[in-house]
mmCIF file of C-alpha atoms and ligand atoms in Angstrom:
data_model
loop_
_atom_site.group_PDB
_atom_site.id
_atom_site.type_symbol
_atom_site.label_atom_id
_atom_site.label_comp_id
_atom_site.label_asym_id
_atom_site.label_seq_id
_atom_site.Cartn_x
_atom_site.Cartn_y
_atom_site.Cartn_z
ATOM 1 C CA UNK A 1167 0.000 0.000 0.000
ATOM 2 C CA UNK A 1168 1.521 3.435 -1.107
ATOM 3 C CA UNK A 1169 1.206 6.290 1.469
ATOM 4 C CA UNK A 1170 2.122 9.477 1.057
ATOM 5 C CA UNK A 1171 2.768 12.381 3.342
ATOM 6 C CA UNK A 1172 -0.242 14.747 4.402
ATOM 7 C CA UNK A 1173 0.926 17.517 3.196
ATOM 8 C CA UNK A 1174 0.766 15.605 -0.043
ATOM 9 C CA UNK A 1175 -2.958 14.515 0.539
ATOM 10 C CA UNK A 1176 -5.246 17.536 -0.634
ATOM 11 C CA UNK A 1177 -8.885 16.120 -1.343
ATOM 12 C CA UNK A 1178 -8.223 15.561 -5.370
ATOM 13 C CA UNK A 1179 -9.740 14.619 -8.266
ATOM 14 C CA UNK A 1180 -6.284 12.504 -9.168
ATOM 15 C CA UNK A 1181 -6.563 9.896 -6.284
ATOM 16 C CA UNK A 1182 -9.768 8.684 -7.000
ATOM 17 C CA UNK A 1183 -9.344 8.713 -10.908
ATOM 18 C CA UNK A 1184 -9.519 5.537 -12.180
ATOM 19 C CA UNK A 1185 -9.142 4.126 -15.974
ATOM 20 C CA UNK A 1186 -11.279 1.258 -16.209
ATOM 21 C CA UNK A 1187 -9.960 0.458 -19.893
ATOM 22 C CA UNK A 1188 -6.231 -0.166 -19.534
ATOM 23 C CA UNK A 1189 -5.922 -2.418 -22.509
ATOM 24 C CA UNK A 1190 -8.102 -0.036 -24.539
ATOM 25 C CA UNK A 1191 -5.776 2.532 -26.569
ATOM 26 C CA UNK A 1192 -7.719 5.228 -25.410
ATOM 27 C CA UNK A 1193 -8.462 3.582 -22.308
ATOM 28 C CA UNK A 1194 -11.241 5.114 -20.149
ATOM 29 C CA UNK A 1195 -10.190 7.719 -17.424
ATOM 30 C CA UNK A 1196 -13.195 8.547 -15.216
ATOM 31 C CA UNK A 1197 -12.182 11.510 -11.984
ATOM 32 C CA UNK A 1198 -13.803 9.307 -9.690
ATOM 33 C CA UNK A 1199 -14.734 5.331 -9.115
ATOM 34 C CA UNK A 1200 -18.664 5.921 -8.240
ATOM 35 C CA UNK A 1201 -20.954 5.658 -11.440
ATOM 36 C CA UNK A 1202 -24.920 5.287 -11.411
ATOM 37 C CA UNK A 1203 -26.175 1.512 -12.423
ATOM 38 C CA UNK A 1204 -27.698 1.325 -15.738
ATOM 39 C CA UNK A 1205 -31.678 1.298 -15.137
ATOM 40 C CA UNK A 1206 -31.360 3.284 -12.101
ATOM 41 C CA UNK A 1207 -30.997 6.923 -13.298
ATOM 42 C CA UNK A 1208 -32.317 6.788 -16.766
ATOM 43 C CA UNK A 1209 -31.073 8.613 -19.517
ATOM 44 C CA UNK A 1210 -29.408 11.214 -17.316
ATOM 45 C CA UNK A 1211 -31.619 14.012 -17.580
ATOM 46 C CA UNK A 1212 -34.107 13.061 -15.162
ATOM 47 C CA UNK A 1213 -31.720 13.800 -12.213
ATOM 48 C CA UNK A 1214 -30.080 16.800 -13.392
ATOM 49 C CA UNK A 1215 -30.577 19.472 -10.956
ATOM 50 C CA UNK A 1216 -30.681 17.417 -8.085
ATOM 51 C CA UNK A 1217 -27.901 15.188 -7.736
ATOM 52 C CA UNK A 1218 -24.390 17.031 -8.731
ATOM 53 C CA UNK A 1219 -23.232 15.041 -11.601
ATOM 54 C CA UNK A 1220 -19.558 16.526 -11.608
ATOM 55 C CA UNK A 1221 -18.782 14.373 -8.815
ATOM 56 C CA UNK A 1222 -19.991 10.931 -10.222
ATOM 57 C CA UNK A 1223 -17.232 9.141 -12.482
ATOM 58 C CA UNK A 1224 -19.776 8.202 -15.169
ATOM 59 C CA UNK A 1225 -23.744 7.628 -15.748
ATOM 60 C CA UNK A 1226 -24.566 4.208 -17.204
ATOM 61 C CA UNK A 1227 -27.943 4.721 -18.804
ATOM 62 C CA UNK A 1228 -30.827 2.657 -19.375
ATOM 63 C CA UNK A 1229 -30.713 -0.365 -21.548
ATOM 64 C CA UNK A 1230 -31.117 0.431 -25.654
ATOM 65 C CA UNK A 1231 -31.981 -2.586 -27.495
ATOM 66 C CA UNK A 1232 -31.927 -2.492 -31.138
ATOM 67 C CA UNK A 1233 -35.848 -1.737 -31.874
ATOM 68 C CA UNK A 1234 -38.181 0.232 -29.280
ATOM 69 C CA UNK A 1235 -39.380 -1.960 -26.446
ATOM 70 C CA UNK A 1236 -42.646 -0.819 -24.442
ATOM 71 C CA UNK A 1237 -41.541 -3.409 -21.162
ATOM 72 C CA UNK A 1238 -43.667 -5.740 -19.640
ATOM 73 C CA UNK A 1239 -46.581 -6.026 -18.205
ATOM 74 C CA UNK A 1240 -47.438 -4.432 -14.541
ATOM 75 C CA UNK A 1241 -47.304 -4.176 -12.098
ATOM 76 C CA UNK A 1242 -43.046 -3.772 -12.398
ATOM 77 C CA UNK A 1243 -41.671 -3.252 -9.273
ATOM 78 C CA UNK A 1244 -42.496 -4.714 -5.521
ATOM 79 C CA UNK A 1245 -40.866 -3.994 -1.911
ATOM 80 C CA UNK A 1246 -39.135 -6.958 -0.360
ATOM 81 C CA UNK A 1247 -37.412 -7.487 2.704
ATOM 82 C CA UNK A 1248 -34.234 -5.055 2.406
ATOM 83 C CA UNK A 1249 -34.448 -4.636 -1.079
ATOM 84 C CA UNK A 1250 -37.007 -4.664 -4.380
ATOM 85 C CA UNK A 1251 -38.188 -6.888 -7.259
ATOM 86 C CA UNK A 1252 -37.950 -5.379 -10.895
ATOM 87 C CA UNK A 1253 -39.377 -6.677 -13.663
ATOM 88 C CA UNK A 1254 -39.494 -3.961 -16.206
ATOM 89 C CA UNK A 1255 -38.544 -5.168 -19.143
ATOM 90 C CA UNK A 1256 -36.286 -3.192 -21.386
ATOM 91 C CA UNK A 1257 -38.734 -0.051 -22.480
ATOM 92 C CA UNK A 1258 -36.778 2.485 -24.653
ATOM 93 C CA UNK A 1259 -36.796 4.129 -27.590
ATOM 94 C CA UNK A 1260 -34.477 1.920 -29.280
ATOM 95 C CA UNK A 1261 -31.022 3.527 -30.440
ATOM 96 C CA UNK A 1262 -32.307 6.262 -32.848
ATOM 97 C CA UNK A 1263 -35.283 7.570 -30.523
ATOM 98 C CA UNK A 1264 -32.353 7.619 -28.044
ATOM 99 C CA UNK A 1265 -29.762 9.535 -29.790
ATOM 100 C CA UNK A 1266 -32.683 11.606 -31.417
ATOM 101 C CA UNK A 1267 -34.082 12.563 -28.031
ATOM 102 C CA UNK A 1268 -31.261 12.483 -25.989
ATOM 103 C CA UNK A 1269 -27.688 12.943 -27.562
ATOM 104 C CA UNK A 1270 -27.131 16.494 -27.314
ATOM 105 C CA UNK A 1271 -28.429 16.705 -23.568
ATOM 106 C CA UNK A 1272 -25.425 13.786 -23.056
ATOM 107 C CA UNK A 1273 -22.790 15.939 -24.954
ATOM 108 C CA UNK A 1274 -23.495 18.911 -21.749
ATOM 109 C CA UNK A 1275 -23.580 16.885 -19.012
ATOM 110 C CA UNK A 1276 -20.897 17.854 -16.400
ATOM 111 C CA UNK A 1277 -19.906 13.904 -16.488
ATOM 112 C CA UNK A 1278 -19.299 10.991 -19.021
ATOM 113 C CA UNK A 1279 -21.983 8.666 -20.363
ATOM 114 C CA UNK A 1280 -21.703 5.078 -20.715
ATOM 115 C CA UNK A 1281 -24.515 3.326 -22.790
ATOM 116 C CA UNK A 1282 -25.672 0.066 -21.668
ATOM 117 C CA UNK A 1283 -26.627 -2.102 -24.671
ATOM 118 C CA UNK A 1284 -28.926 -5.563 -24.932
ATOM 119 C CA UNK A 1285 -30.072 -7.172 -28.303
ATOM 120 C CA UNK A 1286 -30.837 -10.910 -29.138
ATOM 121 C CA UNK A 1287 -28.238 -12.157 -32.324
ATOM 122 C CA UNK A 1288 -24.461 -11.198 -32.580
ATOM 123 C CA UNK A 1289 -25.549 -9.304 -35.925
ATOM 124 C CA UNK A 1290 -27.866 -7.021 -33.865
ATOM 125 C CA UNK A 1291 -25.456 -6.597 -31.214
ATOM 126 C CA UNK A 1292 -23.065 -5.464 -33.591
ATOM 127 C CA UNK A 1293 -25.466 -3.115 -35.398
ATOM 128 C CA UNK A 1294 -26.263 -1.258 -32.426
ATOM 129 C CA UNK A 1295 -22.867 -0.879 -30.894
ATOM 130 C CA UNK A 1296 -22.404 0.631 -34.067
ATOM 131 C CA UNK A 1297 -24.552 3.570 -33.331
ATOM 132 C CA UNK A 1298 -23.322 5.176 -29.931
ATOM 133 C CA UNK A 1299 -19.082 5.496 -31.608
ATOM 134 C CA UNK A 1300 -19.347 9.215 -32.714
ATOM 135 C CA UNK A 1301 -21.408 10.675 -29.965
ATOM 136 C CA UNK A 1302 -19.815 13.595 -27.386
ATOM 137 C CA UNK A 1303 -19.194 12.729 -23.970
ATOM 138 C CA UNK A 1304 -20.162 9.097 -24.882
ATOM 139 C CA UNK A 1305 -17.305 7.151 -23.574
ATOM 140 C CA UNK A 1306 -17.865 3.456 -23.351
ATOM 141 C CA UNK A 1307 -20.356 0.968 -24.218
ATOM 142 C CA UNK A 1308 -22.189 -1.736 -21.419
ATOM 143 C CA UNK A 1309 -23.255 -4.919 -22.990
ATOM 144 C CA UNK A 1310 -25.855 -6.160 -20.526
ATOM 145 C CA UNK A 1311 -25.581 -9.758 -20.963
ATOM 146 C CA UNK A 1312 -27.780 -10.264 -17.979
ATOM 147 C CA UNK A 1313 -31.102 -9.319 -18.034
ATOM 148 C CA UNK A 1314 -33.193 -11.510 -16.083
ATOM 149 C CA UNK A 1315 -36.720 -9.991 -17.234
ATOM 150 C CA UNK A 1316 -37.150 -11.032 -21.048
ATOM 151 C CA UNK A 1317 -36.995 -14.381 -22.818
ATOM 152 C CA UNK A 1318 -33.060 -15.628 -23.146
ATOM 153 C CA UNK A 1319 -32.064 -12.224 -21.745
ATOM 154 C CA UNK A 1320 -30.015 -13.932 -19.198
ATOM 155 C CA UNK A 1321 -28.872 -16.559 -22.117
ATOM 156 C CA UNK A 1322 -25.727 -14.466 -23.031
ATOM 157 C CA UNK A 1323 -24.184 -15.135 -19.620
ATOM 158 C CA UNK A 1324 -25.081 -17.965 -18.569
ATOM 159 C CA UNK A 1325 -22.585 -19.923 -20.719
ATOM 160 C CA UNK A 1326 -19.038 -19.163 -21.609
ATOM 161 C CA UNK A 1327 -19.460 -19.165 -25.093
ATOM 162 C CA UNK A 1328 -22.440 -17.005 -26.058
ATOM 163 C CA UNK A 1329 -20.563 -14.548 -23.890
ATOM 164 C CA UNK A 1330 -17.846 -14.633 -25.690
ATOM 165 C CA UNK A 1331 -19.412 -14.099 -28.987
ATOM 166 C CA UNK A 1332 -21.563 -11.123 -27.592
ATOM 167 C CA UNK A 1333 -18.717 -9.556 -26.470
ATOM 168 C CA UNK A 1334 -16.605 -10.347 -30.021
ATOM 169 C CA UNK A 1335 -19.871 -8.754 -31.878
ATOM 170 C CA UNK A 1336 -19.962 -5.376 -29.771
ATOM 171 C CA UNK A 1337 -16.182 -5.355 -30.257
ATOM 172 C CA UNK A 1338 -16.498 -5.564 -33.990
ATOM 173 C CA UNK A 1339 -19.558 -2.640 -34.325
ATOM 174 C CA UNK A 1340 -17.698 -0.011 -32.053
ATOM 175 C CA UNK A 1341 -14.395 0.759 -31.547
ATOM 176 C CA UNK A 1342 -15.446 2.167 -27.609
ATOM 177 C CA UNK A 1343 -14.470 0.571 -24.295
ATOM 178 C CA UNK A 1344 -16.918 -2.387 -23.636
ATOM 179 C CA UNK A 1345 -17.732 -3.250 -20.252
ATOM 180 C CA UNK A 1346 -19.496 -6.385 -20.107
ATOM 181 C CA UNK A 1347 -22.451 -6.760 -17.273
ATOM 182 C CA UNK A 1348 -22.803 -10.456 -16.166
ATOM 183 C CA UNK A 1349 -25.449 -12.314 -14.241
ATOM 184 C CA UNK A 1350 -25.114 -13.560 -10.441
ATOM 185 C CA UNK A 1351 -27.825 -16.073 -11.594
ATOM 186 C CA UNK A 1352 -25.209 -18.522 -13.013
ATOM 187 C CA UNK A 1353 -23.407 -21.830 -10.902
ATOM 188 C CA UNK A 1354 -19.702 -20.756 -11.796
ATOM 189 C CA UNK A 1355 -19.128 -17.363 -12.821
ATOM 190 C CA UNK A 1356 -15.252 -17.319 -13.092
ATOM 191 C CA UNK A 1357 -15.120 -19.198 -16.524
ATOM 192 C CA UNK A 1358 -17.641 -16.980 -17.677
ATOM 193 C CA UNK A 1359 -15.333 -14.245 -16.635
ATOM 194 C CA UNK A 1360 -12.351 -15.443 -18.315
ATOM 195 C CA UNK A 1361 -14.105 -16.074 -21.449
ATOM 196 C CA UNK A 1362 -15.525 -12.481 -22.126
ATOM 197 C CA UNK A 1363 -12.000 -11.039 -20.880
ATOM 198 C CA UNK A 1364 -10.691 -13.120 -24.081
ATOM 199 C CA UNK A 1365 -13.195 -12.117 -26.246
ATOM 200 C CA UNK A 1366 -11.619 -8.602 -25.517
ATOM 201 C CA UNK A 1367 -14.421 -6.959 -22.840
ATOM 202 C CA UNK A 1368 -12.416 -4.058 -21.492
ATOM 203 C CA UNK A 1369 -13.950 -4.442 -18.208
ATOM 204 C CA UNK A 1370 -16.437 -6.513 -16.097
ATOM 205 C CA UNK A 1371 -19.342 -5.201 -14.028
ATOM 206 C CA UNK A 1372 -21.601 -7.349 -11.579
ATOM 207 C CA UNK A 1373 -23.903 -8.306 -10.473
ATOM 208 C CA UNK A 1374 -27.150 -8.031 -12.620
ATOM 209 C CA UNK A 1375 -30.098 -8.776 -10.718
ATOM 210 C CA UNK A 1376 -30.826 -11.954 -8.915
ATOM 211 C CA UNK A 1377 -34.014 -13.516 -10.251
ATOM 212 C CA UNK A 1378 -36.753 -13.486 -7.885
ATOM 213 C CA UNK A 1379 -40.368 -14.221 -6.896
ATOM 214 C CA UNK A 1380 -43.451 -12.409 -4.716
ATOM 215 C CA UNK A 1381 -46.632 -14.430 -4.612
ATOM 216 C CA UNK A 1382 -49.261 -12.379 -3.077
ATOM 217 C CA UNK A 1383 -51.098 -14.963 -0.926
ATOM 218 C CA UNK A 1384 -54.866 -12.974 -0.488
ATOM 219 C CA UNK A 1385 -55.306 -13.347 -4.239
ATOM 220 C CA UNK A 1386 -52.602 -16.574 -4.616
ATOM 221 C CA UNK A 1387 -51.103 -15.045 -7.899
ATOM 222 C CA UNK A 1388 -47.718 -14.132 -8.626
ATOM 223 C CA UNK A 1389 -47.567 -10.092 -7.395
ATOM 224 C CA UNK A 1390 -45.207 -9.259 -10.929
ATOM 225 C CA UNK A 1391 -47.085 -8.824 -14.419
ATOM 226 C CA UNK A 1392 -44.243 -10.907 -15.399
ATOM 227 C CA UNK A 1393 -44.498 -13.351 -12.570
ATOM 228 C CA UNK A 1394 -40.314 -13.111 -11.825
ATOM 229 C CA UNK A 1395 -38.574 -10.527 -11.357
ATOM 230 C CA UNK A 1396 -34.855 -9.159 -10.634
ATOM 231 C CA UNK A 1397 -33.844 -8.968 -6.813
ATOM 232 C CA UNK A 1398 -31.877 -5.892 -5.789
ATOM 233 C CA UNK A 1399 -30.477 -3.878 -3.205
ATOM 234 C CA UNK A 1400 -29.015 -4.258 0.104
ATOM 235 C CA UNK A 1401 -30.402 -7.809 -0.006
ATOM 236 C CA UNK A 1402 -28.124 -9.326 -3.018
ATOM 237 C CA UNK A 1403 -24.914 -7.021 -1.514
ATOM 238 C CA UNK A 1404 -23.213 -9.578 0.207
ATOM 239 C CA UNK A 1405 -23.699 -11.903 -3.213
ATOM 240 C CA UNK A 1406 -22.869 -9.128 -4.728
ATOM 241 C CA UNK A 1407 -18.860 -8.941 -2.769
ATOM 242 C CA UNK A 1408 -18.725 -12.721 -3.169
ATOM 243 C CA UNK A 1409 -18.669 -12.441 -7.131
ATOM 244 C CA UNK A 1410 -16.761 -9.678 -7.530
ATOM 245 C CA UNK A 1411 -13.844 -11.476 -4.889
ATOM 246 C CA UNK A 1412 -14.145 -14.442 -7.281
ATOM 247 C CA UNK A 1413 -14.024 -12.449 -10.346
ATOM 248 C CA UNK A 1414 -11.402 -10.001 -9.467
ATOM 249 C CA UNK A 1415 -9.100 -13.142 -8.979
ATOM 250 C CA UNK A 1416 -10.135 -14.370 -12.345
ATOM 251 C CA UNK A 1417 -9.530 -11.461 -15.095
ATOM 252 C CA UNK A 1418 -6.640 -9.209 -14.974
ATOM 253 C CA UNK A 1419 -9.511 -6.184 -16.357
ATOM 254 C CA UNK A 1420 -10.775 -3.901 -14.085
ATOM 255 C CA UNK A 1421 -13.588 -5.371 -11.922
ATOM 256 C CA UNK A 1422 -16.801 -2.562 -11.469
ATOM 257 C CA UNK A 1423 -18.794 -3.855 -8.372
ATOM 258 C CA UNK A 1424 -22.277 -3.685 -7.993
ATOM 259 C CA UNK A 1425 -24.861 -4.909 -6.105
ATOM 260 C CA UNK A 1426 -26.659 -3.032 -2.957
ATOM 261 C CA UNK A 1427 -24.598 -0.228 -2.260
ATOM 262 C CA UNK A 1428 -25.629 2.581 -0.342
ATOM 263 C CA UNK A 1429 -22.771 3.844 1.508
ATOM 264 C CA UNK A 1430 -19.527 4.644 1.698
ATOM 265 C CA UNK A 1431 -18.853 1.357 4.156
ATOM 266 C CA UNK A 1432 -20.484 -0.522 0.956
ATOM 267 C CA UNK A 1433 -18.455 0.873 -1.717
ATOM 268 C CA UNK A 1434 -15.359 0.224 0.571
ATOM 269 C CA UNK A 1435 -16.191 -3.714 0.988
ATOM 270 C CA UNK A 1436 -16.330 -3.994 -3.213
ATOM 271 C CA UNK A 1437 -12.816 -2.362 -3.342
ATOM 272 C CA UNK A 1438 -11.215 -4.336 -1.081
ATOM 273 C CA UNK A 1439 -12.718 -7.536 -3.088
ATOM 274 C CA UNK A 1440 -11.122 -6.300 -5.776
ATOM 275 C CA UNK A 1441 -13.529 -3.696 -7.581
ATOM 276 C CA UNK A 1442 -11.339 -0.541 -9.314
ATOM 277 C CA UNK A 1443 -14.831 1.230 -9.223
ATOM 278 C CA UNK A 1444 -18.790 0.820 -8.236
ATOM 279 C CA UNK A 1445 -22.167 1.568 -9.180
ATOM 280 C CA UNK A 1446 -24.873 2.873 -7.377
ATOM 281 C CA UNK A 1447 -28.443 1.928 -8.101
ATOM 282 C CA UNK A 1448 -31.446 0.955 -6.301
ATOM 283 C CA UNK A 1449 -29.719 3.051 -3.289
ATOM 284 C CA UNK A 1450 -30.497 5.964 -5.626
ATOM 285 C CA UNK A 1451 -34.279 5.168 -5.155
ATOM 286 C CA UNK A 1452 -34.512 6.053 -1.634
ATOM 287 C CA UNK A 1453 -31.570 8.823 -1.735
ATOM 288 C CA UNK A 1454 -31.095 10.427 -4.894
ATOM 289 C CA UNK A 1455 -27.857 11.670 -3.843
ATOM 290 C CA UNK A 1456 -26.599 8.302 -2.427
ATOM 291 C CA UNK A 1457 -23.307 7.996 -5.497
ATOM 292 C CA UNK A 1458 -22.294 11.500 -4.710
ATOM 293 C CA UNK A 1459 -21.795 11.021 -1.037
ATOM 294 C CA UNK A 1460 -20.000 7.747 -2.038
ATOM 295 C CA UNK A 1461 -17.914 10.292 -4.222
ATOM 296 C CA UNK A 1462 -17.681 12.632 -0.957
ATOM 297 C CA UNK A 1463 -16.787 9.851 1.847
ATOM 298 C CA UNK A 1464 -14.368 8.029 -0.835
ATOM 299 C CA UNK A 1465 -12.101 11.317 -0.961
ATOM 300 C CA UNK A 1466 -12.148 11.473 2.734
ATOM 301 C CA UNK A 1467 -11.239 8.321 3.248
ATOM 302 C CA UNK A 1468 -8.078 8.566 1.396
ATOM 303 C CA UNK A 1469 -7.314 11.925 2.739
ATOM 304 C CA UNK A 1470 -7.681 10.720 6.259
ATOM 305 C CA UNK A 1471 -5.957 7.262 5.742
ATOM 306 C CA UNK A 1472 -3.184 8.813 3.865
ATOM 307 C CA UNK A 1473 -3.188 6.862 0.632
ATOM 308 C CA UNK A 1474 -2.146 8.155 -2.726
ATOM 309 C CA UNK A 1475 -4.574 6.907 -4.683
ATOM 310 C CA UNK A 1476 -7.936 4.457 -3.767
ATOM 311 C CA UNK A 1477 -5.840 2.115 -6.284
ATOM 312 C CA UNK A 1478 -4.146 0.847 -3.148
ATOM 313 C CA UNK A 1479 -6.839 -0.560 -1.455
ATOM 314 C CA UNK A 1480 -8.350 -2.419 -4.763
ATOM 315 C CA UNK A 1481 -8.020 -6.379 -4.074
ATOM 316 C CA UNK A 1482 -7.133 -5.998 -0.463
ATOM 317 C CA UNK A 1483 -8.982 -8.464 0.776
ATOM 318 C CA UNK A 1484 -7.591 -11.236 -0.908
ATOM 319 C CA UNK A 1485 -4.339 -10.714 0.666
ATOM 320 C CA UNK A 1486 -5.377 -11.000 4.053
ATOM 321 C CA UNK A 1487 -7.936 -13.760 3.246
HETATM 322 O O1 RRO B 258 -35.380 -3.677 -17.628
HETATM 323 C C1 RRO B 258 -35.306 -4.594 -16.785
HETATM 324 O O2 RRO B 258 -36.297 -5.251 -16.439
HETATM 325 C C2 RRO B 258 -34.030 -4.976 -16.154
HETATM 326 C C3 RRO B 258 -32.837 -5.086 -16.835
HETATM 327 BR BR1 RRO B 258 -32.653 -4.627 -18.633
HETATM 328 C C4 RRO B 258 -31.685 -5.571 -16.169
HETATM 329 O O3 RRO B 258 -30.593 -5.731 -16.732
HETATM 330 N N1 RRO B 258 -31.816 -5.915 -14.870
HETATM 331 C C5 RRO B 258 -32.964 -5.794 -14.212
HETATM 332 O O4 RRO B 258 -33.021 -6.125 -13.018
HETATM 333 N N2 RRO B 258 -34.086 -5.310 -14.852
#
């Protein structure tokens, strides 16, 4: 662990920034580690003016697949016990409603976007990484190869080799970072891992949701429109550390952890297992500015512990496991 002097140690920008694209040749700098989960804060421009986007590393927006989706059936969403069930089901305007409606809000944002991407065939995935290459501020690309809430949404990471060729299609439609988003719903997630890391996925962020079920026993029907639905927040978090620890000892690319955060205690426990950077999502839900307090305690606690940079901690778990 590097540690510098105090005098050193002003609260900066520099020792939270984090490039989560090494082996890119642009790689992807971001000023601080805490992004927004794709699904969780739209397209960006519905929290503007209330949470201070200068201080989050990078939006991740809501899922684009390749034609306009309306989502599933209500109701969508349903309180469990320390967390929620989602089943919403991929609405958007598909990629030209998106860059029609929202491209030139994304070039002004005070912070980069990421898109996150879904689609069924490598040819489609291909097609609409191919959109999002030429866009200001647009700075990477998520494949979510782990939506739990359509039919063989989940199929892309569930086995090595569909993985693999989802991430090989994005990489051959756009020449942007790819992070690729994979599933906690899977029995061994490290050769998964490996596989999209060799297909050439820039990064890895998990966990997706973990798929879930409410039966509402006065009327003995599922409570979902869609009967199952995605499990989130503080619920899955401790799945959530336990994937990324397995991951982040898998892949030599940058591990994003996600998965119940809420705090800066939270965001802490995904570094040491190994994440170079989080994302904040259903947490946003209850506290809008839950990522840029992350942002806030994250600086302090490397000012007050003295490191250089919140590189040091990443992984350091696994050396005192
Ligand atoms: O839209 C959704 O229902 C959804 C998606 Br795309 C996802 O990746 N994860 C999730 O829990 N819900």
């Amino acid at each position: 662990m590097t540690r510098v002097s105090p005098e050193s140690t002003a609260p900066s920008a520099p020792a939270l920034s984090v490039d989560l694209a090494p082996s890119h040749p642009g790689g992807l700098e971001l000023r601080f580690p805490v992004l927004t989960a794709s699904g969780t804060f739209g397209f960006g421009d519905e929290y503007q003016g209330v949470v201070d986007l200068s201080r989050l590393g990078a939006i991740v927006t809501k899922t684009v697949t390749p034609e306009p989706r309306d989502g599933n059936p209500t109701p969508r969403t349903v309180e469990t016990p320390a967390g929620m069930l989602n089943s919403i089901g991929l609405p958007n305007p598909g990629p030209d409603g998106v860059i029609r409606e929202k491209s030139a809000m994304w070039a002004d944002l005070p912070c980069p976007v990421i898109v996150s991407l879904a689609a069924h065939r490598p040819d489609t995935w291909s097609t609409l990484a191919s959109h999002f290459d030429d866009l200001a501020n647009v700075v990477a690309l998520e494949a979510n190869l782990s939506c739990p809430n359509v039919a063989g949404g989940l199929d892309f990471s569930t086995d090595p080799e569909s993985a693999a060729a989802t991430v090989a299609a994005v990489r051959a439609g756009s020449g942007l970072p790819l992070i690729a988003k994979l599933s906690p719903n899977v029995t061994n997630l490290a050769p998964i891992a490996k596989s999209v890391e060799t297909a050439g996925a820039h990064a890895i962020s998990l966990i997706n949701t973990i798929v879930g079920m409410v039966i509402e026993v006065e009327s003995r029907r599922p409570f979902l429109g869609a009967v199952t639905g995605g499990l989130s927040g503080p619920a899955v978090r401790p799945v959530a550390v336990r994937a990324v620890y397995e991951v982040a000892r898998t892949v030599h690319v940058p591990v994003i952890g996600i998965g119940g955060i809420a705090t800066l205690d939270d965001a802490l426990q995904f570094v040491l297992a190994g994440a170079s950077a989080v994302q904040v999502g259903t947490a946003t839900f209850r506290n809008p500015l839950a990522a840029q307090q992350i942002t806030d305690g994250l600086e302090s606690y490397v000012r007050d512990h003295n490191l250089a940079s919140i590189g040091d901690l990443v992984g350091a778990a696994h050396s005192n496991s």
